[in-house]
């Protein structure tokens, strides 16, 4: 195992960015930036194969800043949308910065995705620890919040994404990572949407014509959201469906069944690479990259609409305002821990 760092250029405001890379004994590697805790590369190396980078990314900060889309970024304090940009907690109203019309999205104007994180070696030779402090009142959220993300990449091509946090006051906390995957490796709509998906998700949260959750749960069985059998994404996206039409494709929260085991499996048939996805989170935003801008990524790879697929572990959208959903409330001085595991193997 080896951990190396290298300069990665500067942001528009002149801040120097560093890229840190964990390399396993098979030559597989994971790279993360101290800017936005961005997963810049995930390249598993299966026995007898060369490493294959399976996430969208850029070669400098300017690429991320121009492309938008939260590509590879760690987002918070609260992932997804808070409708109306306001929530109630302990009898008090907290207005937030609205960065998507009248709604608050992925942490607001700056959010964790545009902050500089502090990187230190983890407890093991194959791990890195990224730390961020979010002061009371930032983006409108209460409480001084300390966040730690520990990335561990094993010789078995397992990437652990461990989140630890503590706040000195009750607050909202719903962290996720916004990486776009293409296990087929082409990063075109045809390639990314040829991936198959299995998900242990008996319900989903429908959206209205504005793409906002309506507060209900619906069964996935027999719908375009039924991934109880491994299913290619492209034929589903081609179906006429009111839910898909409202957001231009998949941009929906899938509700996981309780229990252990993988919650989803993404499969690239062209490469035979599978990603088993485990998480403690109750749901996952399935996003088919419907609004990705045209850009040029790593290795001069052209990106565009639907050139990657997101599996974002999370509490349900707007759940802080919907008491029927699990609430993303982090209580004062009570440590929080969550783990997401991406396990890569031959399919």
Short mmCIF file of C-alpha atoms in Angstrom, two decimals:
data_model
loop_
_atom_site.label_atom_id
_atom_site.label_comp_id
_atom_site.label_asym_id
_atom_site.label_seq_id
_atom_site.Cartn_x
_atom_site.Cartn_y
_atom_site.Cartn_z
CA UNK A 1 0.00 0.00 0.00
CA UNK A 2 1.12 3.55 -0.64
CA UNK A 3 -0.27 7.03 -0.07
CA UNK A 4 1.01 9.93 -2.15
CA UNK A 5 0.05 13.56 -2.60
CA UNK A 6 0.57 15.96 -5.49
CA UNK A 7 -0.35 19.56 -6.35
CA UNK A 8 -3.63 19.77 -8.25
CA UNK A 9 -3.69 23.43 -9.25
CA UNK A 10 -5.64 26.34 -7.79
CA UNK A 11 -9.27 27.35 -7.51
CA UNK A 12 -10.57 30.56 -9.08
CA UNK A 13 -9.84 32.42 -5.85
CA UNK A 14 -6.23 31.20 -5.85
CA UNK A 15 -6.49 28.48 -3.20
CA UNK A 16 -3.99 25.67 -3.72
CA UNK A 17 -5.57 22.21 -4.05
CA UNK A 18 -3.86 18.89 -3.28
CA UNK A 19 -4.75 15.45 -4.63
CA UNK A 20 -4.15 12.47 -2.34
CA UNK A 21 -3.98 8.93 -3.74
CA UNK A 22 -4.21 5.54 -2.01
CA UNK A 23 -2.75 2.72 -4.14
CA UNK A 24 -3.30 -0.93 -3.24
CA UNK A 25 -1.01 -3.86 -3.92
CA UNK A 26 -2.78 -4.73 -7.16
CA UNK A 27 -2.19 -1.24 -8.54
CA UNK A 28 -5.75 -0.07 -7.99
CA UNK A 29 -6.11 3.43 -6.61
CA UNK A 30 -8.48 6.00 -5.15
CA UNK A 31 -7.77 9.73 -5.37
CA UNK A 32 -9.40 12.43 -3.25
CA UNK A 33 -9.04 16.22 -3.27
CA UNK A 34 -8.88 18.41 -0.19
CA UNK A 35 -11.20 20.69 -2.18
CA UNK A 36 -14.75 19.50 -1.55
CA UNK A 37 -13.60 16.06 -0.36
CA UNK A 38 -14.02 15.17 -4.05
CA UNK A 39 -13.45 11.57 -5.13
CA UNK A 40 -11.37 12.43 -8.19
CA UNK A 41 -10.70 8.82 -9.21
CA UNK A 42 -11.79 5.32 -8.20
CA UNK A 43 -9.83 2.74 -10.16
CA UNK A 44 -10.12 -0.86 -8.93
CA UNK A 45 -7.64 -3.39 -10.30
CA UNK A 46 -9.09 -6.88 -10.45
CA UNK A 47 -6.72 -9.88 -10.78
CA UNK A 48 -5.17 -10.00 -14.23
CA UNK A 49 -6.59 -6.60 -15.25
CA UNK A 50 -5.33 -3.06 -15.44
CA UNK A 51 -6.94 -0.46 -13.15
CA UNK A 52 -10.14 1.01 -14.58
CA UNK A 53 -11.23 4.46 -13.42
CA UNK A 54 -15.00 4.27 -12.97
CA UNK A 55 -15.94 7.81 -11.84
CA UNK A 56 -16.21 11.12 -13.67
CA UNK A 57 -13.64 13.72 -12.75
CA UNK A 58 -11.31 16.46 -13.95
CA UNK A 59 -7.60 17.16 -14.10
CA UNK A 60 -7.71 20.51 -12.28
CA UNK A 61 -10.02 22.56 -10.04
CA UNK A 62 -11.14 24.70 -12.99
CA UNK A 63 -12.81 21.66 -14.51
CA UNK A 64 -14.92 21.07 -11.41
CA UNK A 65 -15.80 24.74 -11.02
CA UNK A 66 -16.92 25.07 -14.64
CA UNK A 67 -18.87 21.81 -14.87
CA UNK A 68 -21.03 22.16 -11.75
CA UNK A 69 -23.15 19.11 -11.00
CA UNK A 70 -21.31 18.38 -7.71
CA UNK A 71 -19.19 15.85 -9.62
CA UNK A 72 -17.44 13.56 -7.13
CA UNK A 73 -18.06 15.96 -4.26
CA UNK A 74 -19.01 15.31 -0.66
CA UNK A 75 -22.11 17.40 0.00
CA UNK A 76 -23.60 18.72 3.25
CA UNK A 77 -24.64 19.77 5.78
CA UNK A 78 -27.80 18.44 4.21
CA UNK A 79 -27.78 16.56 0.92
CA UNK A 80 -30.67 16.91 -1.52
CA UNK A 81 -33.45 19.50 -1.28
CA UNK A 82 -35.04 21.27 1.66
CA UNK A 83 -38.21 22.66 0.16
CA UNK A 84 -38.76 26.35 0.78
CA UNK A 85 -35.27 26.71 2.21
CA UNK A 86 -36.46 26.51 5.82
CA UNK A 87 -36.94 23.97 8.59
CA UNK A 88 -38.26 23.83 12.14
CA UNK A 89 -36.18 22.37 14.96
CA UNK A 90 -36.98 22.49 18.68
CA UNK A 91 -39.73 25.04 18.05
CA UNK A 92 -37.49 27.45 16.15
CA UNK A 93 -37.47 28.28 12.45
CA UNK A 94 -34.16 28.21 10.54
CA UNK A 95 -34.10 29.93 7.13
CA UNK A 96 -31.40 28.62 4.79
CA UNK A 97 -29.70 29.98 1.71
CA UNK A 98 -31.80 29.05 -1.35
CA UNK A 99 -29.47 28.09 -4.19
CA UNK A 100 -32.07 26.32 -6.36
CA UNK A 101 -34.96 28.71 -6.88
CA UNK A 102 -36.95 28.75 -3.64
CA UNK A 103 -35.22 25.63 -2.33
CA UNK A 104 -32.00 24.75 -0.53
CA UNK A 105 -29.92 22.13 -2.33
CA UNK A 106 -26.87 20.14 -1.18
CA UNK A 107 -25.82 22.53 1.58
CA UNK A 108 -26.50 25.91 0.00
CA UNK A 109 -24.40 28.64 -1.58
CA UNK A 110 -21.02 27.17 -0.59
CA UNK A 111 -21.72 23.91 1.19
CA UNK A 112 -19.15 21.27 2.02
CA UNK A 113 -18.58 20.58 -1.69
CA UNK A 114 -16.71 23.87 -2.15
CA UNK A 115 -14.89 23.98 1.19
CA UNK A 116 -11.27 23.07 1.84
CA UNK A 117 -10.89 19.97 4.00
CA UNK A 118 -7.85 19.08 6.14
CA UNK A 119 -6.25 15.76 5.13
CA UNK A 120 -4.20 13.57 7.46
CA UNK A 121 -3.14 9.91 7.33
CA UNK A 122 -5.72 7.52 8.73
CA UNK A 123 -5.12 4.87 11.35
CA UNK A 124 -4.08 2.35 8.70
CA UNK A 125 -1.59 2.52 5.85
CA UNK A 126 -4.46 2.37 3.36
CA UNK A 127 -6.64 5.17 4.75
CA UNK A 128 -6.95 8.96 4.74
CA UNK A 129 -8.89 11.17 7.13
CA UNK A 130 -10.50 14.39 5.89
CA UNK A 131 -11.75 16.88 8.46
CA UNK A 132 -14.02 19.92 8.21
CA UNK A 133 -15.35 22.41 10.75
CA UNK A 134 -18.68 24.10 10.01
CA UNK A 135 -19.38 27.02 12.36
CA UNK A 136 -22.72 27.79 13.97
CA UNK A 137 -24.93 29.68 11.52
CA UNK A 138 -23.10 28.65 8.36
CA UNK A 139 -25.66 28.58 5.50
CA UNK A 140 -28.28 29.06 8.24
CA UNK A 141 -27.69 25.81 10.17
CA UNK A 142 -27.43 25.79 13.98
CA UNK A 143 -24.52 24.37 15.93
CA UNK A 144 -20.77 24.17 15.58
CA UNK A 145 -20.23 20.94 13.63
CA UNK A 146 -17.08 18.84 13.28
CA UNK A 147 -17.07 16.32 10.42
CA UNK A 148 -14.57 13.56 9.67
CA UNK A 149 -14.58 11.42 6.53
CA UNK A 150 -12.26 8.42 6.55
CA UNK A 151 -11.51 6.77 3.21
CA UNK A 152 -10.07 3.27 3.29
CA UNK A 153 -9.13 1.38 0.12
CA UNK A 154 -8.23 -2.27 0.59
CA UNK A 155 -6.22 -4.78 -1.42
CA UNK A 156 -9.57 -6.44 -2.16
CA UNK A 157 -10.76 -3.30 -4.00
CA UNK A 158 -13.16 -2.24 -1.27
CA UNK A 159 -13.63 1.47 -0.69
CA UNK A 160 -14.97 2.37 2.77
CA UNK A 161 -16.46 5.84 3.18
CA UNK A 162 -16.85 6.38 6.94
CA UNK A 163 -18.49 9.53 8.25
CA UNK A 164 -18.15 10.71 11.85
CA UNK A 165 -19.61 13.95 13.17
CA UNK A 166 -20.49 15.80 16.35
CA UNK A 167 -22.27 19.10 16.98
CA UNK A 168 -22.50 21.25 20.10
CA UNK A 169 -26.20 21.94 19.36
CA UNK A 170 -29.05 20.05 17.74
CA UNK A 171 -28.74 20.40 13.97
CA UNK A 172 -29.58 18.83 10.63
CA UNK A 173 -26.96 16.51 9.17
CA UNK A 174 -27.28 14.43 6.01
CA UNK A 175 -23.93 13.89 4.28
CA UNK A 176 -23.51 12.08 0.96
CA UNK A 177 -21.05 11.66 -1.88
CA UNK A 178 -22.06 12.70 -5.39
CA UNK A 179 -19.81 10.55 -7.61
CA UNK A 180 -20.96 9.67 -11.13
CA UNK A 181 -20.20 6.05 -12.05
CA UNK A 182 -19.73 4.28 -15.36
CA UNK A 183 -18.47 0.75 -14.78
CA UNK A 184 -18.41 0.27 -18.56
CA UNK A 185 -15.76 2.99 -18.67
CA UNK A 186 -17.04 4.95 -21.67
CA UNK A 187 -18.64 7.95 -19.91
CA UNK A 188 -21.17 8.49 -22.68
CA UNK A 189 -24.95 8.23 -22.38
CA UNK A 190 -24.91 4.94 -24.27
CA UNK A 191 -22.18 3.51 -22.03
CA UNK A 192 -23.39 4.76 -18.64
CA UNK A 193 -27.04 3.90 -19.25
CA UNK A 194 -26.10 0.41 -20.45
CA UNK A 195 -25.15 -0.36 -16.84
CA UNK A 196 -27.53 -2.64 -15.00
CA UNK A 197 -28.82 -1.95 -11.50
CA UNK A 198 -30.19 -4.14 -8.75
CA UNK A 199 -31.58 -2.46 -5.62
CA UNK A 200 -33.15 -3.77 -2.44
CA UNK A 201 -35.67 -0.94 -2.48
CA UNK A 202 -39.37 -1.83 -2.11
CA UNK A 203 -40.47 1.82 -2.08
CA UNK A 204 -39.58 5.17 -3.61
CA UNK A 205 -40.52 8.77 -2.84
CA UNK A 206 -42.48 10.23 -5.78
CA UNK A 207 -41.99 13.82 -6.93
CA UNK A 208 -44.37 16.47 -8.22
CA UNK A 209 -44.12 18.31 -11.53
CA UNK A 210 -41.39 20.54 -10.02
CA UNK A 211 -39.32 17.49 -9.07
CA UNK A 212 -40.00 17.91 -5.34
CA UNK A 213 -41.04 15.03 -3.08
CA UNK A 214 -44.73 15.04 -2.16
CA UNK A 215 -44.25 13.35 1.23
CA UNK A 216 -45.57 9.91 0.27
CA UNK A 217 -44.06 6.49 -0.33
CA UNK A 218 -45.06 4.31 -3.27
CA UNK A 219 -44.19 0.66 -3.96
CA UNK A 220 -41.58 0.14 -6.65
CA UNK A 221 -42.99 -3.25 -7.71
CA UNK A 222 -44.10 -3.23 -11.32
CA UNK A 223 -42.86 0.32 -11.96
CA UNK A 224 -39.82 1.83 -13.66
CA UNK A 225 -38.28 2.00 -10.17
CA UNK A 226 -38.44 -1.78 -9.64
CA UNK A 227 -34.86 -3.02 -9.60
CA UNK A 228 -35.54 -6.22 -7.66
CA UNK A 229 -34.01 -7.96 -10.70
CA UNK A 230 -30.85 -6.69 -12.36
CA UNK A 231 -32.09 -4.32 -15.05
CA UNK A 232 -30.44 -2.08 -17.63
CA UNK A 233 -31.08 1.62 -17.12
CA UNK A 234 -31.50 2.65 -20.76
CA UNK A 235 -34.75 0.76 -21.50
CA UNK A 236 -36.29 2.14 -18.31
CA UNK A 237 -35.30 5.69 -19.22
CA UNK A 238 -36.93 5.24 -22.64
CA UNK A 239 -40.33 4.48 -21.12
CA UNK A 240 -43.05 7.09 -21.05
CA UNK A 241 -43.57 7.84 -17.37
CA UNK A 242 -44.85 10.93 -15.57
CA UNK A 243 -42.28 10.58 -12.81
CA UNK A 244 -39.36 10.36 -15.23
CA UNK A 245 -40.71 13.18 -17.37
CA UNK A 246 -40.92 15.55 -14.41
CA UNK A 247 -37.13 15.47 -13.86
CA UNK A 248 -35.83 14.30 -17.24
CA UNK A 249 -35.01 10.76 -16.10
CA UNK A 250 -34.08 9.18 -12.81
CA UNK A 251 -33.64 11.71 -10.00
CA UNK A 252 -35.52 9.85 -7.28
CA UNK A 253 -34.98 8.57 -3.77
CA UNK A 254 -35.17 4.78 -3.43
CA UNK A 255 -36.15 3.52 0.02
CA UNK A 256 -34.12 0.54 1.20
CA UNK A 257 -35.51 -2.52 2.91
CA UNK A 258 -34.18 -3.04 6.46
CA UNK A 259 -31.45 -5.59 7.08
CA UNK A 260 -27.83 -6.31 6.24
CA UNK A 261 -26.29 -7.13 2.90
CA UNK A 262 -25.83 -5.04 -0.22
CA UNK A 263 -28.44 -2.37 -0.87
CA UNK A 264 -27.62 -2.00 -4.56
CA UNK A 265 -25.40 -3.54 -7.23
CA UNK A 266 -24.25 -1.64 -10.31
CA UNK A 267 -22.88 -3.78 -13.16
CA UNK A 268 -20.91 -2.84 -16.27
CA UNK A 269 -21.57 -5.62 -18.75
CA UNK A 270 -18.91 -4.39 -21.19
CA UNK A 271 -16.14 -4.72 -18.60
CA UNK A 272 -17.63 -7.37 -16.34
CA UNK A 273 -17.07 -5.08 -13.37
CA UNK A 274 -19.59 -5.04 -10.52
CA UNK A 275 -19.93 -2.59 -7.66
CA UNK A 276 -21.73 -3.83 -4.56
CA UNK A 277 -23.07 -0.91 -2.56
CA UNK A 278 -23.60 -1.17 1.21
CA UNK A 279 -24.78 1.68 3.43
CA UNK A 280 -26.33 2.46 6.81
CA UNK A 281 -28.44 5.19 5.18
CA UNK A 282 -32.19 4.58 4.77
CA UNK A 283 -32.32 5.70 1.14
CA UNK A 284 -30.39 6.44 -2.02
CA UNK A 285 -30.86 9.10 -4.67
CA UNK A 286 -30.69 7.43 -8.07
CA UNK A 287 -29.65 10.15 -10.53
CA UNK A 288 -29.05 9.49 -14.21
CA UNK A 289 -27.16 12.73 -14.86
CA UNK A 290 -30.05 14.30 -16.74
CA UNK A 291 -28.71 17.85 -16.45
CA UNK A 292 -24.96 17.35 -16.74
CA UNK A 293 -23.25 20.05 -18.78
CA UNK A 294 -20.99 19.31 -21.71
CA UNK A 295 -17.41 19.33 -20.41
CA UNK A 296 -14.01 17.72 -20.90
CA UNK A 297 -12.86 15.40 -18.14
CA UNK A 298 -9.78 13.40 -17.23
CA UNK A 299 -7.77 12.18 -20.19
CA UNK A 300 -9.66 14.61 -22.46
CA UNK A 301 -12.78 12.46 -22.09
CA UNK A 302 -15.88 14.37 -23.26
CA UNK A 303 -18.76 14.34 -20.78
CA UNK A 304 -22.38 15.22 -21.41
CA UNK A 305 -25.94 14.40 -20.49
CA UNK A 306 -26.32 11.03 -18.72
CA UNK A 307 -22.63 10.17 -19.01
CA UNK A 308 -22.57 8.86 -15.42
CA UNK A 309 -24.95 7.50 -12.79
CA UNK A 310 -25.11 8.58 -9.13
CA UNK A 311 -25.99 6.36 -6.19
CA UNK A 312 -26.18 8.85 -3.32
CA UNK A 313 -26.79 7.38 0.17
CA UNK A 314 -29.00 9.70 2.19
CA UNK A 315 -31.94 10.50 4.38
CA UNK A 316 -34.99 11.16 2.22
CA UNK A 317 -35.32 14.57 0.48
CA UNK A 318 -36.92 17.29 2.65
CA UNK A 319 -37.29 14.76 5.46
CA UNK A 320 -36.54 17.40 8.11
CA UNK A 321 -39.92 18.94 7.18
CA UNK A 322 -41.82 15.65 6.84
CA UNK A 323 -42.42 13.90 10.19
CA UNK A 324 -43.49 10.67 8.47
CA UNK A 325 -39.92 10.25 7.17
CA UNK A 326 -36.76 9.42 9.20
CA UNK A 327 -35.41 12.75 10.45
CA UNK A 328 -31.77 13.76 9.76
CA UNK A 329 -31.39 15.38 13.19
CA UNK A 330 -28.01 15.20 14.89
CA UNK A 331 -28.48 15.77 18.60
CA UNK A 332 -26.05 17.91 20.58
CA UNK A 333 -22.86 16.20 21.73
CA UNK A 334 -23.99 12.75 20.52
CA UNK A 335 -21.43 11.28 18.10
CA UNK A 336 -22.69 10.26 14.68
CA UNK A 337 -21.27 7.45 12.55
CA UNK A 338 -22.24 6.14 9.14
CA UNK A 339 -20.52 3.80 6.71
CA UNK A 340 -20.89 3.32 2.99
CA UNK A 341 -18.94 0.55 1.29
CA UNK A 342 -18.25 0.25 -2.44
CA UNK A 343 -17.03 -3.29 -3.16
CA UNK A 344 -15.66 -3.93 -6.66
CA UNK A 345 -15.52 -7.44 -8.08
CA UNK A 346 -15.78 -9.41 -11.32
CA UNK A 347 -19.32 -9.83 -12.58
#
